[in-house]
JSON list of C-alpha atoms in Angstrom, two decimals:
[
{"chain": "A", "resi": 1, "resn": "MET", "atom": "CA", "xyz": [0.43, 24.22, 17.69]},
{"chain": "A", "resi": 2, "resn": "PRO", "atom": "CA", "xyz": [1.28, 26.83, 14.63]},
{"chain": "A", "resi": 3, "resn": "GLY", "atom": "CA", "xyz": [2.85, 25.02, 12.13]},
{"chain": "A", "resi": 4, "resn": "GLY", "atom": "CA", "xyz": [2.04, 21.47, 13.82]},
{"chain": "A", "resi": 5, "resn": "ASP", "atom": "CA", "xyz": [-0.23, 20.53, 10.72]},
{"chain": "A", "resi": 6, "resn": "VAL", "atom": "CA", "xyz": [2.49, 20.84, 8.38]},
{"chain": "A", "resi": 7, "resn": "GLY", "atom": "CA", "xyz": [4.64, 18.28, 10.44]},
{"chain": "A", "resi": 8, "resn": "ILE", "atom": "CA", "xyz": [1.94, 15.97, 10.33]},
{"chain": "A", "resi": 9, "resn": "ASN", "atom": "CA", "xyz": [1.05, 16.18, 6.67]},
{"chain": "A", "resi": 10, "resn": "LYS", "atom": "CA", "xyz": [4.68, 15.45, 5.86]},
{"chain": "A", "resi": 11, "resn": "HIS", "atom": "CA", "xyz": [4.62, 12.40, 7.80]},
{"chain": "A", "resi": 12, "resn": "ILE", "atom": "CA", "xyz": [1.20, 11.66, 6.54]},
{"chain": "A", "resi": 13, "resn": "ARG", "atom": "CA", "xyz": [2.52, 12.27, 2.94]},
{"chain": "A", "resi": 14, "resn": "LYS", "atom": "CA", "xyz": [5.55, 10.34, 3.30]},
{"chain": "A", "resi": 15, "resn": "ARG", "atom": "CA", "xyz": [3.68, 7.12, 4.73]},
{"chain": "A", "resi": 16, "resn": "LEU", "atom": "CA", "xyz": [1.25, 7.45, 1.61]},
{"chain": "A", "resi": 17, "resn": "GLU", "atom": "CA", "xyz": [4.30, 7.15, -0.54]},
{"chain": "A", "resi": 18, "resn": "GLY", "atom": "CA", "xyz": [5.92, 4.33, 1.34]},
{"chain": "A", "resi": 19, "resn": "LEU", "atom": "CA", "xyz": [2.16, 2.40, 1.29]},
{"chain": "A", "resi": 20, "resn": "GLU", "atom": "CA", "xyz": [2.58, 3.19, -2.61]},
{"chain": "A", "resi": 21, "resn": "ARG", "atom": "CA", "xyz": [5.81, 1.78, -3.18]},
{"chain": "A", "resi": 22, "resn": "GLN", "atom": "CA", "xyz": [4.98, -1.57, -1.05]},
{"chain": "A", "resi": 23, "resn": "ILE", "atom": "CA", "xyz": [1.59, -1.94, -3.33]},
{"chain": "A", "resi": 24, "resn": "GLN", "atom": "CA", "xyz": [3.52, -1.35, -6.58]},
{"chain": "A", "resi": 25, "resn": "ALA", "atom": "CA", "xyz": [5.99, -3.89, -5.16]},
{"chain": "A", "resi": 26, "resn": "HIS", "atom": "CA", "xyz": [3.63, -6.20, -4.53]},
{"chain": "A", "resi": 27, "resn": "GLN", "atom": "CA", "xyz": [1.49, -5.82, -7.83]},
{"chain": "A", "resi": 28, "resn": "GLU", "atom": "CA", "xyz": [4.89, -6.71, -9.35]},
{"chain": "A", "resi": 29, "resn": "LYS", "atom": "CA", "xyz": [5.71, -9.79, -7.45]},
{"chain": "A", "resi": 30, "resn": "ILE", "atom": "CA", "xyz": [2.04, -11.07, -8.46]},
{"chain": "A", "resi": 31, "resn": "ARG", "atom": "CA", "xyz": [2.61, -10.46, -12.16]},
{"chain": "A", "resi": 32, "resn": "ALA", "atom": "CA", "xyz": [5.96, -12.34, -11.79]},
{"chain": "A", "resi": 33, "resn": "GLU", "atom": "CA", "xyz": [4.44, -15.18, -10.05]},
{"chain": "A", "resi": 34, "resn": "LEU", "atom": "CA", "xyz": [1.46, -15.73, -12.30]},
{"chain": "A", "resi": 35, "resn": "GLU", "atom": "CA", "xyz": [4.14, -15.80, -15.07]},
{"chain": "A", "resi": 36, "resn": "LYS", "atom": "CA", "xyz": [5.43, -19.17, -13.72]},
{"chain": "A", "resi": 37, "resn": "SER", "atom": "CA", "xyz": [4.08, -22.45, -14.80]},
{"chain": "A", "resi": 38, "resn": "GLN", "atom": "CA", "xyz": [2.96, -23.21, -11.22]},
{"chain": "A", "resi": 39, "resn": "PRO", "atom": "CA", "xyz": [2.23, -20.09, -9.08]},
{"chain": "A", "resi": 40, "resn": "ASP", "atom": "CA", "xyz": [2.16, -20.32, -5.81]},
{"chain": "A", "resi": 41, "resn": "TRP", "atom": "CA", "xyz": [-1.77, -19.19, -4.93]},
{"chain": "A", "resi": 42, "resn": "GLY", "atom": "CA", "xyz": [-1.20, -19.11, -1.47]},
{"chain": "A", "resi": 43, "resn": "LEU", "atom": "CA", "xyz": [1.55, -16.28, -1.75]},
{"chain": "A", "resi": 44, "resn": "ILE", "atom": "CA", "xyz": [-0.43, -14.74, -4.13]},
{"chain": "A", "resi": 45, "resn": "GLY", "atom": "CA", "xyz": [-3.44, -14.39, -1.69]},
{"chain": "A", "resi": 46, "resn": "LYS", "atom": "CA", "xyz": [-1.02, -13.17, 1.01]},
{"chain": "A", "resi": 47, "resn": "TRP", "atom": "CA", "xyz": [0.35, -10.30, -1.08]},
{"chain": "A", "resi": 48, "resn": "GLU", "atom": "CA", "xyz": [-3.32, -9.70, -2.36]},
{"chain": "A", "resi": 49, "resn": "ARG", "atom": "CA", "xyz": [-4.54, -9.12, 1.20]},
{"chain": "A", "resi": 50, "resn": "GLU", "atom": "CA", "xyz": [-1.56, -7.63, 2.37]},
{"chain": "A", "resi": 51, "resn": "ILE", "atom": "CA", "xyz": [-2.50, -4.82, -0.77]},
{"chain": "A", "resi": 52, "resn": "ARG", "atom": "CA", "xyz": [-6.25, -4.91, 0.75]},
{"chain": "A", "resi": 53, "resn": "VAL", "atom": "CA", "xyz": [-4.87, -3.78, 3.78]},
{"chain": "A", "resi": 54, "resn": "TRP", "atom": "CA", "xyz": [-2.56, -0.98, 2.69]},
{"chain": "A", "resi": 55, "resn": "GLU", "atom": "CA", "xyz": [-5.19, 0.34, 0.18]},
{"chain": "A", "resi": 56, "resn": "ARG", "atom": "CA", "xyz": [-7.53, 0.93, 3.11]},
{"chain": "A", "resi": 57, "resn": "GLU", "atom": "CA", "xyz": [-4.89, 2.47, 4.84]},
{"chain": "A", "resi": 58, "resn": "ARG", "atom": "CA", "xyz": [-3.96, 4.88, 2.09]},
{"chain": "A", "resi": 59, "resn": "ARG", "atom": "CA", "xyz": [-7.97, 5.70, 1.88]},
{"chain": "A", "resi": 60, "resn": "ARG", "atom": "CA", "xyz": [-7.83, 6.49, 5.65]},
{"chain": "A", "resi": 61, "resn": "LEU", "atom": "CA", "xyz": [-4.64, 8.94, 5.22]},
{"chain": "A", "resi": 62, "resn": "ILE", "atom": "CA", "xyz": [-5.88, 10.54, 2.12]},
{"chain": "A", "resi": 63, "resn": "ARG", "atom": "CA", "xyz": [-9.28, 11.51, 4.25]},
{"chain": "A", "resi": 64, "resn": "ARG", "atom": "CA", "xyz": [-7.16, 12.35, 6.88]},
{"chain": "A", "resi": 65, "resn": "LEU", "atom": "CA", "xyz": [-4.55, 14.93, 4.87]},
{"chain": "A", "resi": 66, "resn": "ARG", "atom": "CA", "xyz": [-7.59, 16.51, 3.10]},
{"chain": "A", "resi": 67, "resn": "GLY", "atom": "CA", "xyz": [-9.52, 16.70, 6.60]},
{"chain": "A", "resi": 68, "resn": "SER", "atom": "CA", "xyz": [-6.34, 18.51, 7.91]}
]
């Protein structure tokens, strides 16, 4: 389909932007939590796991974007 890649690339780029925002937000949450006198390590671990998942998804989308 002519121009089909443009729509797919736009979708991928928007998804990448969203993932980057989520990663940054979680990194900030972790920094703020670590500043507390009694950080919630369970919450920090959850956020770190989510960041790892999003980073894997980000790498996958970048490979897909470069391949199209």
